[in-house]
């Protein structure tokens, strides 16, 4: 049974500007596994799209949970990818099934998270 749905859209340029002023923004948003992926990316465009996607995905998850950010922090979630490229959420704060989708254009990232309980 669906417990919640969360959708978020984020501007890549906005995240790029924040990162430009505050490089530690990465440490605030990403977990060590995510930072490893971020550091392995070759271009600024790839890095900013990745960072924006993780930020937006975590926002979507907290919306699906009905809490928003605050009760759930950025480090409570890891947004990783299966070898096929499909994203998934790794977390200890929710035991049910989590569906996630991340899409992007040159300017925007949109994410959707559906959480299900049995």
mmCIF file with all atom_site columns, C-alpha atoms in Angstrom:
data_model
loop_
_atom_site.group_PDB
_atom_site.id
_atom_site.type_symbol
_atom_site.label_atom_id
_atom_site.label_alt_id
_atom_site.label_comp_id
_atom_site.label_asym_id
_atom_site.label_entity_id
_atom_site.label_seq_id
_atom_site.pdbx_PDB_ins_code
_atom_site.Cartn_x
_atom_site.Cartn_y
_atom_site.Cartn_z
_atom_site.occupancy
_atom_site.B_iso_or_equiv
_atom_site.pdbx_formal_charge
_atom_site.auth_seq_id
_atom_site.auth_comp_id
_atom_site.auth_asym_id
_atom_site.auth_atom_id
_atom_site.pdbx_PDB_model_num
ATOM 1   C CA . UNK A 1 1   ? 0.000  0.000  0.000   1.00 0.00 ? 1   UNK A CA 1
ATOM 2   C CA . UNK A 1 2   ? 1.329  3.454  -0.904  1.00 0.00 ? 2   UNK A CA 1
ATOM 3   C CA . UNK A 1 3   ? 2.214  5.454  2.188   1.00 0.00 ? 3   UNK A CA 1
ATOM 4   C CA . UNK A 1 4   ? 3.472  8.564  0.441   1.00 0.00 ? 4   UNK A CA 1
ATOM 5   C CA . UNK A 1 5   ? 4.515  10.304 -2.740  1.00 0.00 ? 5   UNK A CA 1
ATOM 6   C CA . UNK A 1 6   ? 7.081  13.070 -3.006  1.00 0.00 ? 6   UNK A CA 1
ATOM 7   C CA . UNK A 1 7   ? 8.098  15.119 -6.028  1.00 0.00 ? 7   UNK A CA 1
ATOM 8   C CA . UNK A 1 8   ? 10.772 17.799 -6.247  1.00 0.00 ? 8   UNK A CA 1
ATOM 9   C CA . UNK A 1 9   ? 12.283 19.921 -8.993  1.00 0.00 ? 9   UNK A CA 1
ATOM 10  C CA . UNK A 1 10  ? 15.598 21.727 -8.601  1.00 0.00 ? 10  UNK A CA 1
ATOM 11  C CA . UNK A 1 11  ? 17.645 24.112 -10.720 1.00 0.00 ? 11  UNK A CA 1
ATOM 12  C CA . UNK A 1 12  ? 21.159 22.854 -11.445 1.00 0.00 ? 12  UNK A CA 1
ATOM 13  C CA . UNK A 1 13  ? 22.490 26.420 -11.712 1.00 0.00 ? 13  UNK A CA 1
ATOM 14  C CA . UNK A 1 14  ? 21.174 27.281 -8.243  1.00 0.00 ? 14  UNK A CA 1
ATOM 15  C CA . UNK A 1 15  ? 23.045 24.317 -6.754  1.00 0.00 ? 15  UNK A CA 1
ATOM 16  C CA . UNK A 1 16  ? 26.139 25.255 -8.801  1.00 0.00 ? 16  UNK A CA 1
ATOM 17  C CA . UNK A 1 17  ? 26.070 28.776 -7.306  1.00 0.00 ? 17  UNK A CA 1
ATOM 18  C CA . UNK A 1 18  ? 25.700 27.451 -3.749  1.00 0.00 ? 18  UNK A CA 1
ATOM 19  C CA . UNK A 1 19  ? 28.544 25.000 -4.317  1.00 0.00 ? 19  UNK A CA 1
ATOM 20  C CA . UNK A 1 20  ? 30.705 27.779 -5.805  1.00 0.00 ? 20  UNK A CA 1
ATOM 21  C CA . UNK A 1 21  ? 30.307 29.879 -2.661  1.00 0.00 ? 21  UNK A CA 1
ATOM 22  C CA . UNK A 1 22  ? 30.329 26.966 -0.193  1.00 0.00 ? 22  UNK A CA 1
ATOM 23  C CA . UNK A 1 23  ? 32.246 23.876 -1.437  1.00 0.00 ? 23  UNK A CA 1
ATOM 24  C CA . UNK A 1 24  ? 31.433 22.148 1.877   1.00 0.00 ? 24  UNK A CA 1
ATOM 25  C CA . UNK A 1 25  ? 27.818 22.043 0.625   1.00 0.00 ? 25  UNK A CA 1
ATOM 26  C CA . UNK A 1 26  ? 28.761 18.635 -0.802  1.00 0.00 ? 26  UNK A CA 1
ATOM 27  C CA . UNK A 1 27  ? 29.551 17.335 2.706   1.00 0.00 ? 27  UNK A CA 1
ATOM 28  C CA . UNK A 1 28  ? 26.213 18.658 3.979   1.00 0.00 ? 28  UNK A CA 1
ATOM 29  C CA . UNK A 1 29  ? 24.184 16.900 1.274   1.00 0.00 ? 29  UNK A CA 1
ATOM 30  C CA . UNK A 1 30  ? 26.114 13.744 0.381   1.00 0.00 ? 30  UNK A CA 1
ATOM 31  C CA . UNK A 1 31  ? 27.145 10.685 2.394   1.00 0.00 ? 31  UNK A CA 1
ATOM 32  C CA . UNK A 1 32  ? 30.619 9.139  1.963   1.00 0.00 ? 32  UNK A CA 1
ATOM 33  C CA . UNK A 1 33  ? 29.395 6.633  -0.666  1.00 0.00 ? 33  UNK A CA 1
ATOM 34  C CA . UNK A 1 34  ? 27.794 9.456  -2.637  1.00 0.00 ? 34  UNK A CA 1
ATOM 35  C CA . UNK A 1 35  ? 30.894 11.658 -2.280  1.00 0.00 ? 35  UNK A CA 1
ATOM 36  C CA . UNK A 1 36  ? 32.978 8.848  -3.741  1.00 0.00 ? 36  UNK A CA 1
ATOM 37  C CA . UNK A 1 37  ? 30.770 8.856  -6.850  1.00 0.00 ? 37  UNK A CA 1
ATOM 38  C CA . UNK A 1 38  ? 30.755 12.682 -6.974  1.00 0.00 ? 38  UNK A CA 1
ATOM 39  C CA . UNK A 1 39  ? 34.569 12.786 -6.850  1.00 0.00 ? 39  UNK A CA 1
ATOM 40  C CA . UNK A 1 40  ? 34.827 10.200 -9.648  1.00 0.00 ? 40  UNK A CA 1
ATOM 41  C CA . UNK A 1 41  ? 32.811 12.280 -12.117 1.00 0.00 ? 41  UNK A CA 1
ATOM 42  C CA . UNK A 1 42  ? 34.849 13.955 -14.846 1.00 0.00 ? 42  UNK A CA 1
ATOM 43  C CA . UNK A 1 43  ? 33.105 17.237 -15.588 1.00 0.00 ? 43  UNK A CA 1
ATOM 44  C CA . UNK A 1 44  ? 31.566 20.057 -13.580 1.00 0.00 ? 44  UNK A CA 1
ATOM 45  C CA . UNK A 1 45  ? 28.286 19.495 -15.439 1.00 0.00 ? 45  UNK A CA 1
ATOM 46  C CA . UNK A 1 46  ? 28.203 15.839 -14.341 1.00 0.00 ? 46  UNK A CA 1
ATOM 47  C CA . UNK A 1 47  ? 29.067 16.761 -10.767 1.00 0.00 ? 47  UNK A CA 1
ATOM 48  C CA . UNK A 1 48  ? 26.452 19.505 -10.494 1.00 0.00 ? 48  UNK A CA 1
ATOM 49  C CA . UNK A 1 49  ? 23.741 17.339 -12.081 1.00 0.00 ? 49  UNK A CA 1
ATOM 50  C CA . UNK A 1 50  ? 24.629 14.516 -9.667  1.00 0.00 ? 50  UNK A CA 1
ATOM 51  C CA . UNK A 1 51  ? 24.639 16.819 -6.617  1.00 0.00 ? 51  UNK A CA 1
ATOM 52  C CA . UNK A 1 52  ? 21.355 18.436 -7.655  1.00 0.00 ? 52  UNK A CA 1
ATOM 53  C CA . UNK A 1 53  ? 19.791 15.012 -8.205  1.00 0.00 ? 53  UNK A CA 1
ATOM 54  C CA . UNK A 1 54  ? 20.786 13.779 -4.760  1.00 0.00 ? 54  UNK A CA 1
ATOM 55  C CA . UNK A 1 55  ? 19.573 16.998 -3.113  1.00 0.00 ? 55  UNK A CA 1
ATOM 56  C CA . UNK A 1 56  ? 16.232 16.779 -4.945  1.00 0.00 ? 56  UNK A CA 1
ATOM 57  C CA . UNK A 1 57  ? 15.836 13.044 -4.266  1.00 0.00 ? 57  UNK A CA 1
ATOM 58  C CA . UNK A 1 58  ? 16.289 13.547 -0.550  1.00 0.00 ? 58  UNK A CA 1
ATOM 59  C CA . UNK A 1 59  ? 13.732 16.370 -0.631  1.00 0.00 ? 59  UNK A CA 1
ATOM 60  C CA . UNK A 1 60  ? 11.298 14.058 -2.462  1.00 0.00 ? 60  UNK A CA 1
ATOM 61  C CA . UNK A 1 61  ? 11.803 11.306 0.110   1.00 0.00 ? 61  UNK A CA 1
ATOM 62  C CA . UNK A 1 62  ? 11.072 13.613 3.045   1.00 0.00 ? 62  UNK A CA 1
ATOM 63  C CA . UNK A 1 63  ? 7.944  14.855 1.273   1.00 0.00 ? 63  UNK A CA 1
ATOM 64  C CA . UNK A 1 64  ? 6.806  11.258 0.746   1.00 0.00 ? 64  UNK A CA 1
ATOM 65  C CA . UNK A 1 65  ? 7.373  10.594 4.441   1.00 0.00 ? 65  UNK A CA 1
ATOM 66  C CA . UNK A 1 66  ? 5.337  13.691 5.297   1.00 0.00 ? 66  UNK A CA 1
ATOM 67  C CA . UNK A 1 67  ? 8.078  15.255 7.396   1.00 0.00 ? 67  UNK A CA 1
ATOM 68  C CA . UNK A 1 68  ? 10.054 17.532 5.114   1.00 0.00 ? 68  UNK A CA 1
ATOM 69  C CA . UNK A 1 69  ? 13.674 18.206 5.967   1.00 0.00 ? 69  UNK A CA 1
ATOM 70  C CA . UNK A 1 70  ? 14.479 18.667 9.615   1.00 0.00 ? 70  UNK A CA 1
ATOM 71  C CA . UNK A 1 71  ? 13.134 15.487 11.158  1.00 0.00 ? 71  UNK A CA 1
ATOM 72  C CA . UNK A 1 72  ? 14.956 13.597 8.404   1.00 0.00 ? 72  UNK A CA 1
ATOM 73  C CA . UNK A 1 73  ? 18.429 14.833 7.536   1.00 0.00 ? 73  UNK A CA 1
ATOM 74  C CA . UNK A 1 74  ? 20.388 14.575 4.318   1.00 0.00 ? 74  UNK A CA 1
ATOM 75  C CA . UNK A 1 75  ? 22.726 12.005 5.877   1.00 0.00 ? 75  UNK A CA 1
ATOM 76  C CA . UNK A 1 76  ? 19.838 9.701  6.817   1.00 0.00 ? 76  UNK A CA 1
ATOM 77  C CA . UNK A 1 77  ? 19.631 8.689  3.139   1.00 0.00 ? 77  UNK A CA 1
ATOM 78  C CA . UNK A 1 78  ? 22.022 7.552  0.436   1.00 0.00 ? 78  UNK A CA 1
ATOM 79  C CA . UNK A 1 79  ? 20.930 7.738  -3.185  1.00 0.00 ? 79  UNK A CA 1
ATOM 80  C CA . UNK A 1 80  ? 22.991 5.156  -5.043  1.00 0.00 ? 80  UNK A CA 1
ATOM 81  C CA . UNK A 1 81  ? 22.767 3.343  -8.371  1.00 0.00 ? 81  UNK A CA 1
ATOM 82  C CA . UNK A 1 82  ? 22.509 -0.311 -9.276  1.00 0.00 ? 82  UNK A CA 1
ATOM 83  C CA . UNK A 1 83  ? 25.027 -1.511 -11.895 1.00 0.00 ? 83  UNK A CA 1
ATOM 84  C CA . UNK A 1 84  ? 22.256 -1.014 -14.469 1.00 0.00 ? 84  UNK A CA 1
ATOM 85  C CA . UNK A 1 85  ? 22.167 2.699  -13.584 1.00 0.00 ? 85  UNK A CA 1
ATOM 86  C CA . UNK A 1 86  ? 18.787 2.535  -11.849 1.00 0.00 ? 86  UNK A CA 1
ATOM 87  C CA . UNK A 1 87  ? 18.814 4.686  -8.690  1.00 0.00 ? 87  UNK A CA 1
ATOM 88  C CA . UNK A 1 88  ? 17.805 3.378  -5.283  1.00 0.00 ? 88  UNK A CA 1
ATOM 89  C CA . UNK A 1 89  ? 17.584 4.767  -1.763  1.00 0.00 ? 89  UNK A CA 1
ATOM 90  C CA . UNK A 1 90  ? 19.556 3.186  1.053   1.00 0.00 ? 90  UNK A CA 1
ATOM 91  C CA . UNK A 1 91  ? 18.231 4.118  4.514   1.00 0.00 ? 91  UNK A CA 1
ATOM 92  C CA . UNK A 1 92  ? 17.626 2.700  7.973   1.00 0.00 ? 92  UNK A CA 1
ATOM 93  C CA . UNK A 1 93  ? 14.649 4.954  8.732   1.00 0.00 ? 93  UNK A CA 1
ATOM 94  C CA . UNK A 1 94  ? 12.064 3.227  6.524   1.00 0.00 ? 94  UNK A CA 1
ATOM 95  C CA . UNK A 1 95  ? 11.567 -0.538 6.167   1.00 0.00 ? 95  UNK A CA 1
ATOM 96  C CA . UNK A 1 96  ? 9.105  -0.570 3.296   1.00 0.00 ? 96  UNK A CA 1
ATOM 97  C CA . UNK A 1 97  ? 9.576  -0.511 -0.459  1.00 0.00 ? 97  UNK A CA 1
ATOM 98  C CA . UNK A 1 98  ? 10.961 2.694  -1.990  1.00 0.00 ? 98  UNK A CA 1
ATOM 99  C CA . UNK A 1 99  ? 10.606 3.624  -5.660  1.00 0.00 ? 99  UNK A CA 1
ATOM 100 C CA . UNK A 1 100 ? 12.674 6.502  -7.032  1.00 0.00 ? 100 UNK A CA 1
ATOM 101 C CA . UNK A 1 101 ? 13.011 8.226  -10.376 1.00 0.00 ? 101 UNK A CA 1
ATOM 102 C CA . UNK A 1 102 ? 15.529 10.944 -11.281 1.00 0.00 ? 102 UNK A CA 1
ATOM 103 C CA . UNK A 1 103 ? 15.364 12.863 -14.573 1.00 0.00 ? 103 UNK A CA 1
ATOM 104 C CA . UNK A 1 104 ? 17.287 15.894 -15.768 1.00 0.00 ? 104 UNK A CA 1
ATOM 105 C CA . UNK A 1 105 ? 17.637 18.441 -18.534 1.00 0.00 ? 105 UNK A CA 1
ATOM 106 C CA . UNK A 1 106 ? 20.468 20.931 -19.003 1.00 0.00 ? 106 UNK A CA 1
ATOM 107 C CA . UNK A 1 107 ? 18.819 23.221 -16.439 1.00 0.00 ? 107 UNK A CA 1
ATOM 108 C CA . UNK A 1 108 ? 16.626 21.121 -14.146 1.00 0.00 ? 108 UNK A CA 1
ATOM 109 C CA . UNK A 1 109 ? 16.452 17.911 -12.177 1.00 0.00 ? 109 UNK A CA 1
ATOM 110 C CA . UNK A 1 110 ? 13.108 16.389 -11.240 1.00 0.00 ? 110 UNK A CA 1
ATOM 111 C CA . UNK A 1 111 ? 12.738 13.522 -8.805  1.00 0.00 ? 111 UNK A CA 1
ATOM 112 C CA . UNK A 1 112 ? 9.875  11.390 -7.614  1.00 0.00 ? 112 UNK A CA 1
ATOM 113 C CA . UNK A 1 113 ? 9.768  9.023  -4.658  1.00 0.00 ? 113 UNK A CA 1
ATOM 114 C CA . UNK A 1 114 ? 6.989  6.595  -3.780  1.00 0.00 ? 114 UNK A CA 1
ATOM 115 C CA . UNK A 1 115 ? 7.132  4.791  -0.463  1.00 0.00 ? 115 UNK A CA 1
ATOM 116 C CA . UNK A 1 116 ? 5.080  1.657  0.175   1.00 0.00 ? 116 UNK A CA 1
ATOM 117 C CA . UNK A 1 117 ? 4.265  -0.300 3.302   1.00 0.00 ? 117 UNK A CA 1
ATOM 118 C CA . UNK A 1 118 ? 3.162  -3.909 3.323   1.00 0.00 ? 118 UNK A CA 1
#
